[in-house]
Coordinates of C-alpha atoms and ligand atoms in Angstrom, one line a residue:
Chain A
X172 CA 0.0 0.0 0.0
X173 CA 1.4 3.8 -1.0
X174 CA 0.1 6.1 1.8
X175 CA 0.4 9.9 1.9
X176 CA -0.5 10.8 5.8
X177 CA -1.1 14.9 6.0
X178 CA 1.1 15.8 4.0
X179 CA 2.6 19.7 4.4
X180 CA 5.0 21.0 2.0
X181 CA 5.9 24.8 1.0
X182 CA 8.6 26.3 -0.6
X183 CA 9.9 29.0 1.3
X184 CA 6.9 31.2 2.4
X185 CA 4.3 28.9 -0.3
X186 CA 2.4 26.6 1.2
X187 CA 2.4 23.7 -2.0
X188 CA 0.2 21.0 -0.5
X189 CA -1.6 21.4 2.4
X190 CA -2.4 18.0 4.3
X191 CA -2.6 15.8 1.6
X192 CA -4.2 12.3 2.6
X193 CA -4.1 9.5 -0.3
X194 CA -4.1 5.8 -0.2
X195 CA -3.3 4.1 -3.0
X196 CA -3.8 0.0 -2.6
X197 CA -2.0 -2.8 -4.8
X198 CA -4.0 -3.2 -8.3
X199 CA -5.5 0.1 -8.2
X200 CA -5.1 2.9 -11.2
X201 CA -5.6 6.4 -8.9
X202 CA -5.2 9.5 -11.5
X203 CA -5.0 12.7 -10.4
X204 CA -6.2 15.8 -11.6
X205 CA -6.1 19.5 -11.0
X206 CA -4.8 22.7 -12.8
X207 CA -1.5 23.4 -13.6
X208 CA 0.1 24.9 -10.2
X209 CA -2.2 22.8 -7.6
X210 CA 0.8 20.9 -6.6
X211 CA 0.6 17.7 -8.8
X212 CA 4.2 17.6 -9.5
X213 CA 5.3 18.4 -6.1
X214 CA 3.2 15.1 -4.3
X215 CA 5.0 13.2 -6.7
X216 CA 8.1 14.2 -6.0
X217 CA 7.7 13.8 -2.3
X218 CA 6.6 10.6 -2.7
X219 CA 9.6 9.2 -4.7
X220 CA 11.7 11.3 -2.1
X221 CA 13.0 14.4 -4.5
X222 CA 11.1 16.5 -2.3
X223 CA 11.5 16.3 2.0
X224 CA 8.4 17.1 3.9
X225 CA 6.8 19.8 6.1
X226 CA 5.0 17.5 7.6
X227 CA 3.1 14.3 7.8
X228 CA 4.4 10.9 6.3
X229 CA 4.8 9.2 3.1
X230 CA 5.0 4.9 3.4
X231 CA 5.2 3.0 0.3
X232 CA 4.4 -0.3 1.4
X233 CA 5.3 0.6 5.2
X234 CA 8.6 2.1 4.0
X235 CA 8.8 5.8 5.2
X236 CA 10.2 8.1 2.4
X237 CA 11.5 10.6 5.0
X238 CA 14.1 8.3 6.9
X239 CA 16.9 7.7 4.7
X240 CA 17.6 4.3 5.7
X241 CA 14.0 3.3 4.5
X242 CA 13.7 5.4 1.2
X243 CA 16.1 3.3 -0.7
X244 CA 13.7 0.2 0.1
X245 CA 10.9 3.1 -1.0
X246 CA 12.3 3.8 -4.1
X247 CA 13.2 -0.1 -5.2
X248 CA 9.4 -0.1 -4.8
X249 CA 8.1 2.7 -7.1
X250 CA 9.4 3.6 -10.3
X251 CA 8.7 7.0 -11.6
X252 CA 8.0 8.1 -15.5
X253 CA 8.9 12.1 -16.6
X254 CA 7.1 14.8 -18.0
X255 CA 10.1 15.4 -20.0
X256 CA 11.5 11.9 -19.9
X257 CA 14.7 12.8 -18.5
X258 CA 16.7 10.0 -19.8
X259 CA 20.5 9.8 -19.7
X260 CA 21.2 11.5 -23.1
X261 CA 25.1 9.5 -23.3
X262 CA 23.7 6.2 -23.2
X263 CA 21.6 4.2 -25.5
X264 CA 18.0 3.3 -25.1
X265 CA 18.9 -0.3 -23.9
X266 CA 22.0 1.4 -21.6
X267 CA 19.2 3.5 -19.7
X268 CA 16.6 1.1 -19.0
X269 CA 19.7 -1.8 -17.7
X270 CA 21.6 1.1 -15.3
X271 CA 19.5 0.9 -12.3
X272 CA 18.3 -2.9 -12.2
X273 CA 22.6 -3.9 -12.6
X274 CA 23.6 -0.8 -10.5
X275 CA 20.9 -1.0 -7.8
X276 CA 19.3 -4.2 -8.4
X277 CA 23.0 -6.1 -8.7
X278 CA 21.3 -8.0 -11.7
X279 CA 23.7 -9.9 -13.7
X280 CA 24.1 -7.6 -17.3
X281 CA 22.9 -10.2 -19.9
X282 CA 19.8 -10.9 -17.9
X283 CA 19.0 -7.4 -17.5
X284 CA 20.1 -7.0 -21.1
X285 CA 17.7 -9.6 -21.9
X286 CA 14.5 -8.0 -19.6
X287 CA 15.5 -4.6 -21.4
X288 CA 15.1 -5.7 -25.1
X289 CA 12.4 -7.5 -24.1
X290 CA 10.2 -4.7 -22.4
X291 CA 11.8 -2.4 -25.5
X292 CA 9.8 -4.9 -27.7
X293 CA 6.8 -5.0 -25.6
X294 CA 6.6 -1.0 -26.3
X295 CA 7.4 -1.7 -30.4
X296 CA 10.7 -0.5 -29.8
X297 CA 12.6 -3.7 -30.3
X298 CA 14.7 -2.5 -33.4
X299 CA 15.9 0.8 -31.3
X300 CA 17.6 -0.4 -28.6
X301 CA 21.3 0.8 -29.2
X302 CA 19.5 3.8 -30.4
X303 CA 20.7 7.3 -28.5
X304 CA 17.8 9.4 -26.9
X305 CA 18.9 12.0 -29.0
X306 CA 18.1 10.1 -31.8
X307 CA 14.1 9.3 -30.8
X308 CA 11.2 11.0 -31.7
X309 CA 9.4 12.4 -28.0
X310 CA 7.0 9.3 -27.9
X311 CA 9.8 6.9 -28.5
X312 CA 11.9 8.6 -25.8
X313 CA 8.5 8.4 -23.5
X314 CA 8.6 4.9 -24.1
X315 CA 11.8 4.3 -23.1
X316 CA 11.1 6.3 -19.9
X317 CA 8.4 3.8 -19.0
X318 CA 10.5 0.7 -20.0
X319 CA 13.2 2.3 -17.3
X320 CA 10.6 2.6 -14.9
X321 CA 9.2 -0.9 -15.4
X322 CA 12.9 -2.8 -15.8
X323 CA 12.8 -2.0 -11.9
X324 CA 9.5 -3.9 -11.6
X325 CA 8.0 -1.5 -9.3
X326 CA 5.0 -2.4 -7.7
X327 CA 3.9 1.6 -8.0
X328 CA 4.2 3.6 -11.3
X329 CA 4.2 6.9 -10.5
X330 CA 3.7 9.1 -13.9
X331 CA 3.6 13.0 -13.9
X332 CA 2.0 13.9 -17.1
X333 CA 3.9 11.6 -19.2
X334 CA 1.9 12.7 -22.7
X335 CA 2.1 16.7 -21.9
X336 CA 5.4 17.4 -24.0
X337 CA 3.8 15.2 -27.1
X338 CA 1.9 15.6 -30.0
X339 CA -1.3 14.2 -30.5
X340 CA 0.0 11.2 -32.3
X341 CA 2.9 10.4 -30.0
X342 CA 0.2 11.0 -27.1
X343 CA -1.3 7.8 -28.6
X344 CA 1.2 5.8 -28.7
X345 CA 2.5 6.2 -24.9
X346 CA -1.5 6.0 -23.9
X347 CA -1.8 2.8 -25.8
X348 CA 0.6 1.2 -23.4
X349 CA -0.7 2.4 -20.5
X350 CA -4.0 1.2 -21.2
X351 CA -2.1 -2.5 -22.0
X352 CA -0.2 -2.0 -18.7
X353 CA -3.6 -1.0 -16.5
X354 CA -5.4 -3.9 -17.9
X355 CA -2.4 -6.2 -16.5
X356 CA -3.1 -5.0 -13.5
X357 CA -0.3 -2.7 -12.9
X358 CA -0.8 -0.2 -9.9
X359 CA -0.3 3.4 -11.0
X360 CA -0.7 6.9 -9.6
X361 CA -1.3 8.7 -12.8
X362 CA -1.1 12.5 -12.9
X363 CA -3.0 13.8 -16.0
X364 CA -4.7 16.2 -18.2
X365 CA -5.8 13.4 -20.4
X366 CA -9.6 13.5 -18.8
X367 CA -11.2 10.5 -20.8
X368 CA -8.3 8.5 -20.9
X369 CA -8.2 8.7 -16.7
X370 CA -11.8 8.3 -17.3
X371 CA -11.2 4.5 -19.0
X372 CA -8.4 3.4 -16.6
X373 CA -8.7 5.0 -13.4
X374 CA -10.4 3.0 -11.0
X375 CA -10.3 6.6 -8.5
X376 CA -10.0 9.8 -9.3
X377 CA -8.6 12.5 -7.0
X378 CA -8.6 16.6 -7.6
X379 CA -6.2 18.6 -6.1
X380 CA -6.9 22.0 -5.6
X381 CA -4.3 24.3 -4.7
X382 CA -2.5 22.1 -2.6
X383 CA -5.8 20.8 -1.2
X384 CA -7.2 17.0 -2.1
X385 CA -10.5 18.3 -2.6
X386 CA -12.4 15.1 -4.0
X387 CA -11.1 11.4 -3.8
X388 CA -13.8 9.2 -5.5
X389 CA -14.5 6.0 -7.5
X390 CA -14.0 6.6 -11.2
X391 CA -17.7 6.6 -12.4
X392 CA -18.6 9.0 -9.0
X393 CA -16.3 11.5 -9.9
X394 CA -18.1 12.2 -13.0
X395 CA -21.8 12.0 -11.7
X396 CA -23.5 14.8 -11.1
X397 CA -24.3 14.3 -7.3
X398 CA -20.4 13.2 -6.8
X399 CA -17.3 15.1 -8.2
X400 CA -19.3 17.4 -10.5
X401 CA -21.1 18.4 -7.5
X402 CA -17.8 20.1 -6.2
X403 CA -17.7 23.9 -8.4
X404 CA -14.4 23.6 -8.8
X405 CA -14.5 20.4 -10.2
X406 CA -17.4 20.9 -12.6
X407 CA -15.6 24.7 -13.8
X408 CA -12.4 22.5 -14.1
X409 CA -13.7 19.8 -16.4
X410 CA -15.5 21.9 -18.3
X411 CA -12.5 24.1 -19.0
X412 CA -10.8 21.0 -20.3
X413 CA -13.2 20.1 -22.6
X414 CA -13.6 23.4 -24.4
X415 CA -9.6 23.3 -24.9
Chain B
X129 CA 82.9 33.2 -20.6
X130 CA 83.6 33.2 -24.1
X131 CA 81.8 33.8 -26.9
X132 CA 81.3 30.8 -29.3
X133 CA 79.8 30.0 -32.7
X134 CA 77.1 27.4 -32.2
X135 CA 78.0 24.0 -32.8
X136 CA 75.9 20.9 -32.9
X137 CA 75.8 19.9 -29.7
X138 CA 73.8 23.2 -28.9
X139 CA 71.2 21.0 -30.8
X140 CA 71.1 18.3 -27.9
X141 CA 71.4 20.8 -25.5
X142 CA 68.1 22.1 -26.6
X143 CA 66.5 19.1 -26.9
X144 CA 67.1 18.4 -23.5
X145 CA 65.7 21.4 -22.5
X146 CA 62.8 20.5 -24.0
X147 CA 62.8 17.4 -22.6
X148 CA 63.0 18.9 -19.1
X149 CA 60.0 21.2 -19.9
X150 CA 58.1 18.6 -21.4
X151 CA 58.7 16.0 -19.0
X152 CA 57.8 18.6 -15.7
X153 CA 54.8 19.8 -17.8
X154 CA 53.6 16.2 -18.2
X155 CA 54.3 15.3 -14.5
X156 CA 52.5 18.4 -12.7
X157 CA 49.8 18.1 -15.4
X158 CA 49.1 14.9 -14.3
X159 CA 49.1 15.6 -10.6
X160 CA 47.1 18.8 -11.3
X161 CA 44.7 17.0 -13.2
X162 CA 44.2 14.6 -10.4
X163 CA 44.1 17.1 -7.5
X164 CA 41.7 19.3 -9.0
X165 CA 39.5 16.3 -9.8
X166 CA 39.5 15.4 -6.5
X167 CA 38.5 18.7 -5.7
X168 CA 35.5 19.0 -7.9
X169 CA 34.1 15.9 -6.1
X170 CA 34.7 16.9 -2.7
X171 CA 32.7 19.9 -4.0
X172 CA 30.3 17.6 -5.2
X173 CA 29.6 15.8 -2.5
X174 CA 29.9 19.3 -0.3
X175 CA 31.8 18.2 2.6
X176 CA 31.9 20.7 5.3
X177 CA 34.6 23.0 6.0
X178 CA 36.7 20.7 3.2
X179 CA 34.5 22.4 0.8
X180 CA 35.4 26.0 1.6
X181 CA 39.0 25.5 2.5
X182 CA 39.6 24.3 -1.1
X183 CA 37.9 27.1 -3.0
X184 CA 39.1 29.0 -0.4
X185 CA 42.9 27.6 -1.6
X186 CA 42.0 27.2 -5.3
X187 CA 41.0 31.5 -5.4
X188 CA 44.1 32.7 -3.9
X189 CA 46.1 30.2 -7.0
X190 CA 44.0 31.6 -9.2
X191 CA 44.2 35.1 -8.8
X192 CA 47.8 35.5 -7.9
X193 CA 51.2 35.3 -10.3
X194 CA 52.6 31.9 -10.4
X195 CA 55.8 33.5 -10.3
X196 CA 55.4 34.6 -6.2
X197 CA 54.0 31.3 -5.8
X198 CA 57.1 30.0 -7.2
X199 CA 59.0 32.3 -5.0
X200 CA 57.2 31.3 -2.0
X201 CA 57.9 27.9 -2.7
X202 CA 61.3 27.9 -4.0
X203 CA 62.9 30.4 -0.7
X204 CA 59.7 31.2 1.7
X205 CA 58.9 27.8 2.2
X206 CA 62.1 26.1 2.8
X207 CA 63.5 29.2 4.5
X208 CA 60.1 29.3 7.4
X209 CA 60.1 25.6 8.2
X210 CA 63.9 25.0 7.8
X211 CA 63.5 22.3 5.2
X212 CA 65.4 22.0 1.7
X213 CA 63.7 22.5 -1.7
X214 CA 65.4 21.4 -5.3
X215 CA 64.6 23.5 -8.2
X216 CA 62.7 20.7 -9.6
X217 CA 60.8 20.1 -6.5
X218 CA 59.7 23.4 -6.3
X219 CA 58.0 23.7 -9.7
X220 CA 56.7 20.3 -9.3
X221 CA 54.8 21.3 -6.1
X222 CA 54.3 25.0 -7.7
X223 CA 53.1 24.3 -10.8
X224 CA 50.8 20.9 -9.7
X225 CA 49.0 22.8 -7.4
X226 CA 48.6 26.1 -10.0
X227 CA 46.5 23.5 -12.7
X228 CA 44.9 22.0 -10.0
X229 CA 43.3 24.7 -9.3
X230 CA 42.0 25.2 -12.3
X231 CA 41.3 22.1 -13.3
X232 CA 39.1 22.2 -10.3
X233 CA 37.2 25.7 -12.2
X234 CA 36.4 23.4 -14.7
X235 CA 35.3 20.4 -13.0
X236 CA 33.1 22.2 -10.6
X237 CA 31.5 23.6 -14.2
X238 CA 31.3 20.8 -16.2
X239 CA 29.5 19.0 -13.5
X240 CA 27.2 22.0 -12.7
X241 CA 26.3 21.5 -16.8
X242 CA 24.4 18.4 -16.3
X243 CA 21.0 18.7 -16.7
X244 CA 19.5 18.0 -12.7
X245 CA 16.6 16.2 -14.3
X246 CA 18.7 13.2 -15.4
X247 CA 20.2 13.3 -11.7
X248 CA 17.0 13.4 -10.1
X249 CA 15.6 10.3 -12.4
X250 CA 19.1 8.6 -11.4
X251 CA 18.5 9.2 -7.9
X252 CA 15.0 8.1 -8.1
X253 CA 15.8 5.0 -9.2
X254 CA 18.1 4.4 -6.5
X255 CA 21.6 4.8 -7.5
X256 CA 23.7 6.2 -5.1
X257 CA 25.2 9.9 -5.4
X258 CA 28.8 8.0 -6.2
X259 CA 26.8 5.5 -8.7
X260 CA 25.1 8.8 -10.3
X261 CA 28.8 10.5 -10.2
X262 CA 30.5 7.9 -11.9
X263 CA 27.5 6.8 -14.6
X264 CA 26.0 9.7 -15.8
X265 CA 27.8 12.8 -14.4
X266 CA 31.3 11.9 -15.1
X267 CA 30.8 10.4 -18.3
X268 CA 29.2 13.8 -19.7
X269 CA 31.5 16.3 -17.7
X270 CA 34.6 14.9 -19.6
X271 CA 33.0 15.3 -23.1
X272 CA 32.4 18.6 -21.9
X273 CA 35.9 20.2 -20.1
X274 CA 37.7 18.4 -22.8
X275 CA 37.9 22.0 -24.9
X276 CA 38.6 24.4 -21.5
X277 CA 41.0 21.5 -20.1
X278 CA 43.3 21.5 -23.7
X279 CA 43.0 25.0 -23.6
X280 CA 44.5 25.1 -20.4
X281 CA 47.1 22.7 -20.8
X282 CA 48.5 24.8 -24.0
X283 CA 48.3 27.4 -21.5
X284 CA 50.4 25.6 -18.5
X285 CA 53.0 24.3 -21.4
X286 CA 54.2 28.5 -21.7
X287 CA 54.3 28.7 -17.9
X288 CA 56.7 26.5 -16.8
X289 CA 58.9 28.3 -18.7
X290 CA 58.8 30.7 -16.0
X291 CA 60.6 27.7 -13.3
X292 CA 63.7 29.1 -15.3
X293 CA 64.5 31.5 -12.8
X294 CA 65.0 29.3 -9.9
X295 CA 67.7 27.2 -12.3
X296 CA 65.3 24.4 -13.5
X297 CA 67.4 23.4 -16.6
X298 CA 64.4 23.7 -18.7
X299 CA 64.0 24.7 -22.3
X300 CA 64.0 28.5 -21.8
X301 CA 67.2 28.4 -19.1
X302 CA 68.8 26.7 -22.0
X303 CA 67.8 29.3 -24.4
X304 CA 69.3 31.9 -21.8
X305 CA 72.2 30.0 -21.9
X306 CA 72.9 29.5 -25.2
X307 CA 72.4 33.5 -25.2
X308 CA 75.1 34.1 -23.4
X309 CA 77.3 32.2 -25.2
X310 CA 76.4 32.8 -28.7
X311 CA 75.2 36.5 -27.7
X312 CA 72.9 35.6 -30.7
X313 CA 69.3 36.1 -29.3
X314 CA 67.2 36.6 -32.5
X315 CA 68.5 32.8 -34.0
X316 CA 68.6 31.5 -29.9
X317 CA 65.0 32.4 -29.1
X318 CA 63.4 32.2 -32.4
X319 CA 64.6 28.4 -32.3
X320 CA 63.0 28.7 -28.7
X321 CA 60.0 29.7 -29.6
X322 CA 60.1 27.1 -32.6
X323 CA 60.5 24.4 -30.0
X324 CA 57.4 25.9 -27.6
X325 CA 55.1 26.3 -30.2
X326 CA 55.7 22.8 -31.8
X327 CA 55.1 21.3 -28.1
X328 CA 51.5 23.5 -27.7
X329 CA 50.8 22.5 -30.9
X330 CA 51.6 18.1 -30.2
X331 CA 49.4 19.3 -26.5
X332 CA 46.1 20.9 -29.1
X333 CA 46.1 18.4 -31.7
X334 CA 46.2 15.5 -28.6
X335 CA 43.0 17.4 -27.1
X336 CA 41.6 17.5 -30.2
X337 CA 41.9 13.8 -31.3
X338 CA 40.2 13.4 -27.6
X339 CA 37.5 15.8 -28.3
X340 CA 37.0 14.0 -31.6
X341 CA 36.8 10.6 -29.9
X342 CA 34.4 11.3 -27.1
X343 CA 32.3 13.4 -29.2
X344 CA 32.1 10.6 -31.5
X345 CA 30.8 8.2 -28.6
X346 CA 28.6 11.2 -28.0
X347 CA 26.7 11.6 -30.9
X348 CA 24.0 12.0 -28.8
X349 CA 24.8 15.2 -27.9
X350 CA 24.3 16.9 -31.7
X351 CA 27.1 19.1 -31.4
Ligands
ADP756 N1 11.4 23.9 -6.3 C1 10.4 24.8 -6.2 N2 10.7 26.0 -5.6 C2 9.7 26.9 -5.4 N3 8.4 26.8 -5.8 C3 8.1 25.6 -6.4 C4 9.1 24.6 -6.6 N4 8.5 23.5 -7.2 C5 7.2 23.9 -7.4 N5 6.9 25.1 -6.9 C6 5.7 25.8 -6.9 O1 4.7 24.9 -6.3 C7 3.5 25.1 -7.0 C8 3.0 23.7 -7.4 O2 3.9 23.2 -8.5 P1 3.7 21.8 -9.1 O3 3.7 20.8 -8.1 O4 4.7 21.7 -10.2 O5 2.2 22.0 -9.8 P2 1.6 21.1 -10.9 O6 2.4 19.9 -11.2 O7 0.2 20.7 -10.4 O8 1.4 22.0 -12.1 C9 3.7 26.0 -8.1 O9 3.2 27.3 -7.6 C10 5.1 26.1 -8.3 O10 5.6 27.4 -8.7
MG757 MG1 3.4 19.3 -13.0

């Protein structure tokens, strides 16, 4: 289980998120949505440990993110995908995805080799693996990203708007292997603008407002009338994002 | 003294010169390189008081002539804690410590020119800040001080031609010498220069082969 406990966390004088409670159990897709500025970034980045808390307490599966000596077990537990992929641009597509599971992982390199061509196939990416980031369109670098992420067979993806800095088509591509991966039954906290494509795979949908988790509900909820869209904010928000 | 016609042994005698020059530049380039490297990652890792002592030490190199160094090393040193200092030992130490620091400029800036997104996903993933160091930083960093680091090695080559004045039998000493002798300057220190500039050149053209090599395993970077 990935558990955010009142979470506090500002930056300098800014109060960023403001008691943030989430739960996010084994199986489960959670996305979470919210305008640009509410703080989506930032309770990703506290939870894979970039960020240190105010206060309250992060615990991926009972680990606590904020003692040192547990957030390595943390962070062997939940692998994180990029807005802006953030790949290593000096290695190869294959070298990125096989650094962490031989450096952290101690896994011996053919195997991981093996894994990582594999998962590069699984993404239709099998022909690119010596291939330099540099030399990968955005939704073949995304891909990559998520192959990294899963090569460390976390048992959370966490994924900050992973289709923002793509085109429609690329956008596609990378949400076409989500979808696969949700249906498998991979659990993922999945931070969005992508409103019917959280609509499909999310089994809960959360809102944050200005650093404030204003509605946590069940997929179909948040969209009902008497649930989610009940909340002003919500409704204004939604509707925003349709228009664009 | 007399005065003499050159003969050919004046040849070998500048040779050797160069030799000496060449050879102490190679040395205290070396030890330079791997001081100042050292540096940059105690920087990096930004241990206490270690930290500020060594930029702290690295400014005052910088920003003063290496010729009072050299001074201070050659007689102030030796003279204060009654010890004895060759020549050789003197530019050794002198000039080591002058490209350390700053070969420790460039290593602090090279590292500081890696993007901190790719650090942060590192880091996420659990590599250690030595693992990170060593697998992505590193790599990167040398592909990019190779230019500033050749340029500053060209540059160090001319210095040490300033350890003549302490008696370091080194190109230009021989140069003076043959001077004196020959009381031919314009021949003497046109051959000198000859001799310099050929060795600055063999220093550029190696940086650039380098620069060509890990650019080439670099491609990635679309330079
Ligand atoms: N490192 C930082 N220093 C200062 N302010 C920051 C920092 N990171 C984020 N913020 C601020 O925190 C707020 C929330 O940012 P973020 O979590 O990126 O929002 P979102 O991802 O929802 O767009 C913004 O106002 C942003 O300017
Ligand atoms: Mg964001």
């Amino acid at each position: 289980m990935l558990k955010v406990e009142n979470v506090k966390k500002a930056f300098g004088p800014v109060t960023v998120l403001d008691g943030v409670n989430l739960t996010v159990n084994p199986g489960e897709v959670v996305s979470i949505l919210g305008s640009s500025g509410s703080g989506k970034s930032t309770l990703i980045r506290c939870i894979n440990g970039l960020e240190k808390l105010n206060a309250g307490k992060i615990t991926v599966d009972d680990f606590d993110v904020s003692k040192p000596k547990e957030l390595a077990e943390a962070r062997k537990r939940s692998g994180t995908v990029f807005q802006l992929f953030n790949l290593y641009p000096h290695m190869t597509a294959l070298q990125n995805i096989t650094l962490a599971p031989i450096e952290v992982l101690k896994r011996p390199k053919a195997e991981a080799e093996a894994e990582g061509r594999s998962l590069l196939a699984q993404v239709g990416l099998g022909d690119r693996a010596d291939a330099y980031p540099a030399q990968l369109s955005g939704g073949q670098r995304q891909r990559v990203g998520i192959c990294r992420a899963l090569a460390m067979k976390p048992r959370y993806l966490l994924l900050d708007e992973v289709t923002s800095a793509l085109d429609p088509e690329m956008t596609s591509e990378v949400l076409d292997i989500l979808a696969k991966l949700a249906k498998d039954g991979t659990t993922m906290v999945f931070v969005t603008h992508e409103i019917e494509f959280a609509r499909q795979i999310s089994n809960r949908i959360v809102f944050l407002e200005k650093g404030v988790l204003l509605v946590d509900l069940p997929t179909e909820k948040f969209f009902a009338d008497d649930g989610g869209l009940a909340q002003p904010r919500v409704a204004q928000f939604l509707s925003k994002m349709r228009k664009d | 003294m007399r005065f003499a016609e050159f003969t050919p042994y004046d040849i070998v005698l500048l040779l050797q010169g160069l030799g000496v020059t060449v050879g102490l530049f190679l040395i205290t380039s070396l030890i330079g390189l791997v001081i100042g490297v050292l540096w940059g990652i105690v920087r990096f890792y930004r241990v206490p008081v270690l930290m500020q002592v060594i930029t702290f030490v690295a400014e005052v190199l910088k920003n003063s002539p290496v010729l009072v160094q050299l001074f201070l090393v050659f007689f102030g040193v030796p003279a204060f804690f009654k010890l004895n200092m060759t020549p050789v030992s003197a530019a050794v130490i002198t000039l080591s410590l002058n490209t350390a620091a700053f070969v420790y400029v460039i290593a602090v800036s090279s590292i500081e020119s890696i993007g901190r997104d790719q650090v942060e996903a590192a880091r996420v993933f659990g590599l250690s800040r030595w693992q990170v160091l060593r697998h992505v930083i590193a790599p990167q960093a040398a592909a990019f001080s190779i230019g500033p680091l050749t340029a500053l090695l060209v540059n160090q080559l001319q210095v040490t031609s300033l350890i003549s004045v302490i008696g370091v039998l080194d190109l230009a000493k021989i140069g003076a010498t043959l001077n004196l002798r020959t009381l031919k300057p314009f021949i003497v220190w046109t051959a000198v220069g000859i001799l310099y500039y050929l060795a600055a050149k063999a220093v550029a053209s190696l940086g650039a082969w380098a620069e060509k090599r890990l650019r080439a395993h670099s491609a990635f970077r679309g330079l």
